[in-house]
Amino acid sequence: MLPASADVVVVGGGNAALCAAISAAEHGVSVLVLERAPEDEAGGNSRFTAGAMRCVYDGVEDLKALMPDLTEQEIAQTDFGTYTEDQFFDDMYRVTEYRTDPELTEVLVKNSRDTLRWMKGKGVRFAPIWGRQAFKVDGRFKFWGGLTIESHGGGPGLVASLTAIARKNGINVLYDARAVGLVVDDDGVQGIRVRHGGKTGSVKTRNVVLAAGGFQANA
Ligand SMILES: Cc1cc2nc3c(=O)[nH]c(=O)nc-3n(C[C@H](O)[C@H](O)[C@H](O)COP(=O)(O)OP(=O)(O)OC[C@H]3O[C@@H](n4cnc5c(N)ncnc54)[C@H](O)[C@@H]3O)c2cc1C
């Protein structure tokens, strides 16, 4: 059922929405997530990914902090290398041919390590991407490309894990709930219009996070 109000309403059901909701809940406020898909199809593009997560790391200690299950034997047999801020910036500029937004890139790169640490602290599990990002040289695995970490269970595992964490933190995740418009007046946002259960209603809120997916699949 559509609640009458929430302190924060997050639109979307992928990684961005769920992380935003979990982050908002840290401030002791009521959080409602609106996911337009039914529960068994929820998670947007996030669900179709490998769950690969690009993040800065200066060596194996950084990786151990994210993946405490790494064994000494795995570490001894592997050259994880490093992925420095400079490498991450270079990759962003090279791949986008310098058309990436510099401010957003800075946020992405400079917060990448802390963001994964925060996710791990919330209960998300990570593992090295042995199968896709490493090859064997002289008996040792060598990682390449700076993409070293994936979430346990890939994209579906990440969505399931974040959803469970959201629920554990008291967040109301509503499925089949499509945001159709903001309620605004001269003082700003006052609520959000939602199509749910065959009806359109409103939820009162002053704070809306739109995390309903990117443009990547939009021709
Ligand atoms: C095949 C594939 C593989 C990929 N692999 C990787 C990878 O390994 N690593 C990586 O980092 N990135 C990968 N990407 C990119 C990644 O999928 C996206 O960058 C990421 O999932 C975007 O997350 P998001 O939460 O912003 O959006 P999405 O995951 O797309 O979620 C958008 C959500 O918004 C909901 N929604 C939309 N409109 C409304 C509305 N009006 N009301 C309510 N809800 C609404 C949707 O139902 C959906 O749940 C891959 C992409 C694809 C397609």
GROMACS .gro file of C-alpha atoms and ligand atoms in nm:
model
  272
    1MET     CA    1   0.000   0.000   0.000
    2LEU     CA    2   0.114   0.351  -0.076
    3PRO     CA    3   0.222   0.525   0.247
    4ALA     CA    4   0.088   0.877   0.306
    5SER     CA    5   0.434   1.027   0.354
    6ALA     CA    6   0.805   0.959   0.382
    7ASP     CA    7   1.102   1.178   0.474
    8VAL     CA    8   1.289   1.062   0.164
    9VAL     CA    9   1.150   0.897  -0.149
   10VAL     CA   10   1.396   0.722  -0.381
   11VAL     CA   11   1.280   0.642  -0.733
   12GLY     CA   12   1.440   0.332  -0.886
   13GLY     CA   13   1.527  -0.022  -0.789
   14GLY     CA   14   1.887  -0.064  -0.912
   15ASN     CA   15   2.216  -0.023  -0.733
   16ALA     CA   16   2.201   0.355  -0.735
   17ALA     CA   17   1.857   0.373  -0.578
   18LEU     CA   18   1.924   0.108  -0.316
   19CYS     CA   19   2.256   0.263  -0.212
   20ALA     CA   20   2.097   0.609  -0.195
   21ALA     CA   21   1.816   0.469   0.020
   22ILE     CA   22   2.055   0.290   0.257
   23SER     CA   23   2.264   0.605   0.283
   24ALA     CA   24   1.958   0.818   0.360
   25ALA     CA   25   1.843   0.573   0.628
   26GLU     CA   26   2.171   0.630   0.812
   27HIS     CA   27   2.031   0.970   0.910
   28GLY     CA   28   1.740   0.819   1.101
   29VAL     CA   29   1.475   0.927   0.852
   30SER     CA   30   1.192   0.725   0.695
   31VAL     CA   31   1.280   0.610   0.344
   32LEU     CA   32   1.052   0.480   0.070
   33VAL     CA   33   1.188   0.317  -0.247
   34LEU     CA   34   0.960   0.316  -0.552
   35GLU     CA   35   1.047   0.044  -0.806
   36ARG     CA   36   0.824   0.031  -1.111
   37ALA     CA   37   0.905  -0.336  -1.184
   38PRO     CA   38   0.742  -0.628  -1.004
   39GLU     CA   39   0.958  -0.782  -0.732
   40ASP     CA   40   1.073  -1.079  -0.942
   41GLU     CA   41   1.192  -0.848  -1.222
   42ALA     CA   42   1.327  -0.568  -1.003
   43GLY     CA   43   1.676  -0.421  -1.026
   44GLY     CA   44   1.690  -0.258  -1.368
   45ASN     CA   45   2.015  -0.286  -1.561
   46SER     CA   46   2.198  -0.350  -1.233
   47ARG     CA   47   2.052  -0.697  -1.229
   48PHE     CA   48   2.196  -0.785  -1.571
   49THR     CA   49   2.553  -0.683  -1.489
   50ALA     CA   50   2.842  -0.897  -1.376
   51GLY     CA   51   2.858  -0.681  -1.064
   52ALA     CA   52   3.209  -0.572  -1.161
   53MET     CA   53   3.315  -0.270  -0.952
   54ARG     CA   54   3.600  -0.044  -1.057
   55CYS     CA   55   3.774   0.109  -0.758
   56VAL     CA   56   4.106   0.263  -0.663
   57TYR     CA   57   4.342   0.037  -0.465
   58ASP     CA   58   4.705   0.090  -0.375
   59GLY     CA   59   4.789  -0.273  -0.314
   60VAL     CA   60   4.674  -0.599  -0.168
   61GLU     CA   61   4.602  -0.447   0.176
   62ASP     CA   62   4.325  -0.236   0.024
   63LEU     CA   63   4.183  -0.549  -0.140
   64LYS     CA   64   4.201  -0.749   0.182
   65ALA     CA   65   3.998  -0.479   0.355
   66LEU     CA   66   3.723  -0.530   0.097
   67MET     CA   67   3.760  -0.907   0.064
   68PRO     CA   68   3.861  -1.053   0.401
   69ASP     CA   69   3.795  -1.403   0.263
   70LEU     CA   70   4.109  -1.378   0.044
   71THR     CA   71   4.344  -1.656   0.157
   72GLU     CA   72   4.719  -1.622   0.200
   73GLN     CA   73   4.759  -1.884  -0.073
   74GLU     CA   74   4.544  -1.684  -0.317
   75ILE     CA   75   4.744  -1.372  -0.236
   76ALA     CA   76   5.074  -1.555  -0.286
   77GLN     CA   77   4.959  -1.690  -0.623
   78THR     CA   78   4.831  -1.358  -0.756
   79ASP     CA   79   4.968  -1.032  -0.886
   80PHE     CA   80   4.681  -0.790  -0.817
   81GLY     CA   81   4.894  -0.489  -0.907
   82THR     CA   82   4.751  -0.149  -0.819
   83TYR     CA   83   4.483   0.079  -0.959
   84THR     CA   84   4.574   0.432  -0.865
   85GLU     CA   85   4.362   0.746  -0.889
   86ASP     CA   86   4.577   0.855  -1.185
   87GLN     CA   87   4.509   0.528  -1.370
   88PHE     CA   88   4.135   0.559  -1.305
   89PHE     CA   89   4.133   0.922  -1.429
   90ASP     CA   90   4.336   0.821  -1.738
   91ASP     CA   91   4.092   0.540  -1.816
   92MET     CA   92   3.790   0.769  -1.779
   93TYR     CA   93   3.938   1.031  -2.012
   94ARG     CA   94   4.071   0.777  -2.265
   95VAL     CA   95   3.749   0.574  -2.290
   96THR     CA   96   3.526   0.880  -2.317
   97GLU     CA   97   3.772   1.072  -2.537
   98TYR     CA   98   3.771   1.355  -2.280
   99ARG     CA   99   3.395   1.400  -2.298
  100THR     CA  100   3.328   1.284  -1.943
  101ASP     CA  101   3.204   1.543  -1.692
  102PRO     CA  102   3.516   1.641  -1.494
  103GLU     CA  103   3.334   1.710  -1.166
  104LEU     CA  104   3.141   1.383  -1.174
  105THR     CA  105   3.456   1.196  -1.271
  106GLU     CA  106   3.633   1.343  -0.970
  107VAL     CA  107   3.350   1.230  -0.741
  108LEU     CA  108   3.355   0.883  -0.895
  109VAL     CA  109   3.730   0.831  -0.878
  110LYS     CA  110   3.805   0.997  -0.544
  111ASN     CA  111   3.521   0.822  -0.363
  112SER     CA  112   3.548   0.481  -0.528
  113ARG     CA  113   3.752   0.312  -0.255
  114ASP     CA  114   3.550   0.460   0.033
  115THR     CA  115   3.223   0.374  -0.141
  116LEU     CA  116   3.313   0.007  -0.168
  117ARG     CA  117   3.431   0.012   0.193
  118TRP     CA  118   3.097   0.161   0.292
  119MET     CA  119   2.910  -0.108   0.096
  120LYS     CA  120   3.121  -0.379   0.257
  121GLY     CA  121   3.049  -0.229   0.597
  122LYS     CA  122   2.679  -0.255   0.520
  123GLY     CA  123   2.712  -0.627   0.439
  124VAL     CA  124   2.784  -0.649   0.065
  125ARG     CA  125   3.036  -0.924  -0.016
  126PHE     CA  126   3.303  -0.887  -0.283
  127ALA     CA  127   3.538  -1.130  -0.460
  128PRO     CA  128   3.818  -1.100  -0.716
  129ILE     CA  129   3.705  -1.145  -1.077
  130TRP     CA  130   3.934  -1.441  -1.134
  131GLY     CA  131   3.741  -1.570  -1.435
  132ARG     CA  132   3.732  -1.253  -1.645
  133GLN     CA  133   4.005  -1.017  -1.540
  134ALA     CA  134   4.304  -1.240  -1.462
  135PHE     CA  135   4.529  -1.466  -1.667
  136LYS     CA  136   4.809  -1.699  -1.566
  137VAL     CA  137   5.172  -1.593  -1.624
  138ASP     CA  138   5.451  -1.824  -1.504
  139GLY     CA  139   5.215  -1.999  -1.263
  140ARG     CA  140   5.073  -1.679  -1.108
  141PHE     CA  141   4.745  -1.504  -1.178
  142LYS     CA  142   4.789  -1.152  -1.308
  143PHE     CA  143   4.500  -0.903  -1.302
  144TRP     CA  144   4.468  -0.650  -1.581
  145GLY     CA  145   4.260  -0.344  -1.664
  146GLY     CA  146   4.206  -0.217  -1.311
  147LEU     CA  147   3.880  -0.407  -1.283
  148THR     CA  148   3.957  -0.649  -1.003
  149ILE     CA  149   3.648  -0.675  -0.785
  150GLU     CA  150   3.298  -0.809  -0.836
  151SER     CA  151   3.007  -0.839  -0.603
  152HIS     CA  152   2.922  -1.185  -0.477
  153GLY     CA  153   2.659  -1.336  -0.708
  154GLY     CA  154   2.722  -1.076  -0.980
  155GLY     CA  155   2.451  -0.821  -1.060
  156PRO     CA  156   2.159  -1.030  -0.931
  157GLY     CA  157   2.356  -1.101  -0.612
  158LEU     CA  158   2.426  -0.733  -0.560
  159VAL     CA  159   2.063  -0.629  -0.607
  160ALA     CA  160   1.949  -0.907  -0.371
  161SER     CA  161   2.209  -0.812  -0.113
  162LEU     CA  162   2.131  -0.438  -0.124
  163THR     CA  163   1.757  -0.511  -0.106
  164ALA     CA  164   1.807  -0.727   0.203
  165ILE     CA  165   2.025  -0.457   0.363
  166ALA     CA  166   1.763  -0.193   0.280
  167ARG     CA  167   1.489  -0.396   0.446
  168LYS     CA  168   1.709  -0.468   0.749
  169ASN     CA  169   1.750  -0.093   0.785
  170GLY     CA  170   1.376  -0.035   0.792
  171ILE     CA  171   1.345   0.093   0.435
  172ASN     CA  172   1.008   0.039   0.269
  173VAL     CA  173   1.069  -0.104  -0.082
  174LEU     CA  174   0.752  -0.087  -0.288
  175TYR     CA  175   0.729  -0.281  -0.617
  176ASP     CA  176   0.497  -0.220  -0.913
  177ALA     CA  177   0.519   0.142  -0.803
  178ARG     CA  178   0.590   0.381  -1.088
  179ALA     CA  179   0.673   0.744  -1.015
  180VAL     CA  180   0.483   0.957  -1.265
  181GLY     CA  181   0.549   1.312  -1.148
  182LEU     CA  182   0.661   1.546  -0.875
  183VAL     CA  183   0.417   1.750  -0.671
  184VAL     CA  184   0.561   2.101  -0.663
  185ASP     CA  185   0.454   2.445  -0.552
  186ASP     CA  186   0.633   2.778  -0.508
  187ASP     CA  187   0.822   2.636  -0.208
  188GLY     CA  188   0.961   2.340  -0.400
  189VAL     CA  189   0.889   1.968  -0.397
  190GLN     CA  190   0.598   1.866  -0.175
  191GLY     CA  191   0.545   1.508  -0.286
  192ILE     CA  192   0.551   1.253  -0.561
  193ARG     CA  193   0.277   1.104  -0.778
  194VAL     CA  194   0.283   0.726  -0.800
  195ARG     CA  195   0.100   0.466  -1.006
  196HIS     CA  196   0.055   0.160  -0.783
  197GLY     CA  197  -0.204  -0.119  -0.768
  198GLY     CA  198  -0.395   0.021  -1.067
  199LYS     CA  199  -0.438   0.362  -0.904
  200THR     CA  200  -0.253   0.691  -0.902
  201GLY     CA  201  -0.190   0.851  -0.564
  202SER     CA  202   0.052   1.085  -0.390
  203VAL     CA  203   0.313   1.045  -0.122
  204LYS     CA  204   0.400   1.357   0.076
  205THR     CA  205   0.772   1.427   0.087
  206ARG     CA  206   1.016   1.717   0.065
  207ASN     CA  207   1.303   1.499  -0.055
  208VAL     CA  208   1.310   1.295  -0.375
  209VAL     CA  209   1.612   1.111  -0.515
  210LEU     CA  210   1.572   1.024  -0.882
  211ALA     CA  211   1.783   0.712  -0.945
  212ALA     CA  212   1.566   0.561  -1.217
  213GLY     CA  213   1.846   0.458  -1.450
  214GLY     CA  214   2.080   0.614  -1.699
  215PHE     CA  215   2.072   0.689  -2.068
  216GLN     CA  216   2.296   0.404  -2.176
  217ALA     CA  217   2.017   0.194  -2.327
  218ASN     CA  218   1.827   0.492  -2.466
  219ALA     CA  219   1.894   0.522  -2.838
  220LIG     C1  220   2.456  -0.618  -1.982
  220LIG     C2  221   2.516  -0.509  -1.895
  220LIG     C3  222   2.627  -0.538  -1.817
  220LIG     C4  223   2.684  -0.439  -1.739
  220LIG     N1  224   2.790  -0.472  -1.658
  220LIG     C5  225   2.835  -0.384  -1.569
  220LIG     C6  226   2.932  -0.422  -1.471
  220LIG     O1  227   2.974  -0.538  -1.462
  220LIG     N2  228   2.976  -0.327  -1.384
  220LIG     C7  229   2.926  -0.199  -1.387
  220LIG     O2  230   2.968  -0.116  -1.304
  220LIG     N3  231   2.831  -0.161  -1.475
  220LIG     C8  232   2.784  -0.250  -1.564
  220LIG     N4  233   2.687  -0.211  -1.652
  220LIG     C9  234   2.632  -0.074  -1.639
  220LIG    C10  235   2.531  -0.077  -1.521
  220LIG     O3  236   2.425  -0.165  -1.553
  220LIG    C11  237   2.468   0.060  -1.491
  220LIG     O4  238   2.565   0.160  -1.488
  220LIG    C12  239   2.399   0.053  -1.355
  220LIG     O5  240   2.327  -0.068  -1.339
  220LIG    C13  241   2.304   0.169  -1.339
  220LIG     O6  242   2.238   0.151  -1.215
  220LIG     P1  243   2.114   0.241  -1.177
  220LIG     O7  244   2.069   0.199  -1.041
  220LIG     O8  245   2.148   0.384  -1.203
  220LIG     O9  246   2.003   0.204  -1.288
  220LIG     P2  247   1.928   0.068  -1.320
  220LIG    O10  248   1.997  -0.049  -1.260
  220LIG    O11  249   1.901   0.065  -1.465
  220LIG    O12  250   1.793   0.083  -1.242
  220LIG    C14  251   1.693   0.174  -1.280
  220LIG    C15  252   1.570   0.138  -1.199
  220LIG    O13  253   1.475   0.242  -1.207
  220LIG    C16  254   1.346   0.184  -1.218
  220LIG     N5  255   1.257   0.287  -1.275
  220LIG    C17  256   1.267   0.347  -1.397
  220LIG     N6  257   1.169   0.438  -1.412
  220LIG    C18  258   1.097   0.436  -1.296
  220LIG    C19  259   0.983   0.509  -1.249
  220LIG     N7  260   0.923   0.603  -1.325
  220LIG     N8  261   0.935   0.482  -1.125
  220LIG    C20  262   0.993   0.387  -1.046
  220LIG     N9  263   1.102   0.316  -1.087
  220LIG    C21  264   1.153   0.340  -1.208
  220LIG    C22  265   1.369   0.061  -1.304
  220LIG    O14  266   1.264  -0.032  -1.293
  220LIG    C23  267   1.501   0.010  -1.247
  220LIG    O15  268   1.483  -0.074  -1.135
  220LIG    C24  269   2.629  -0.308  -1.736
  220LIG    C25  270   2.515  -0.280  -1.813
  220LIG    C26  271   2.458  -0.379  -1.890
  220LIG    C27  272   2.334  -0.347  -1.971
   0.00000   0.00000   0.00000
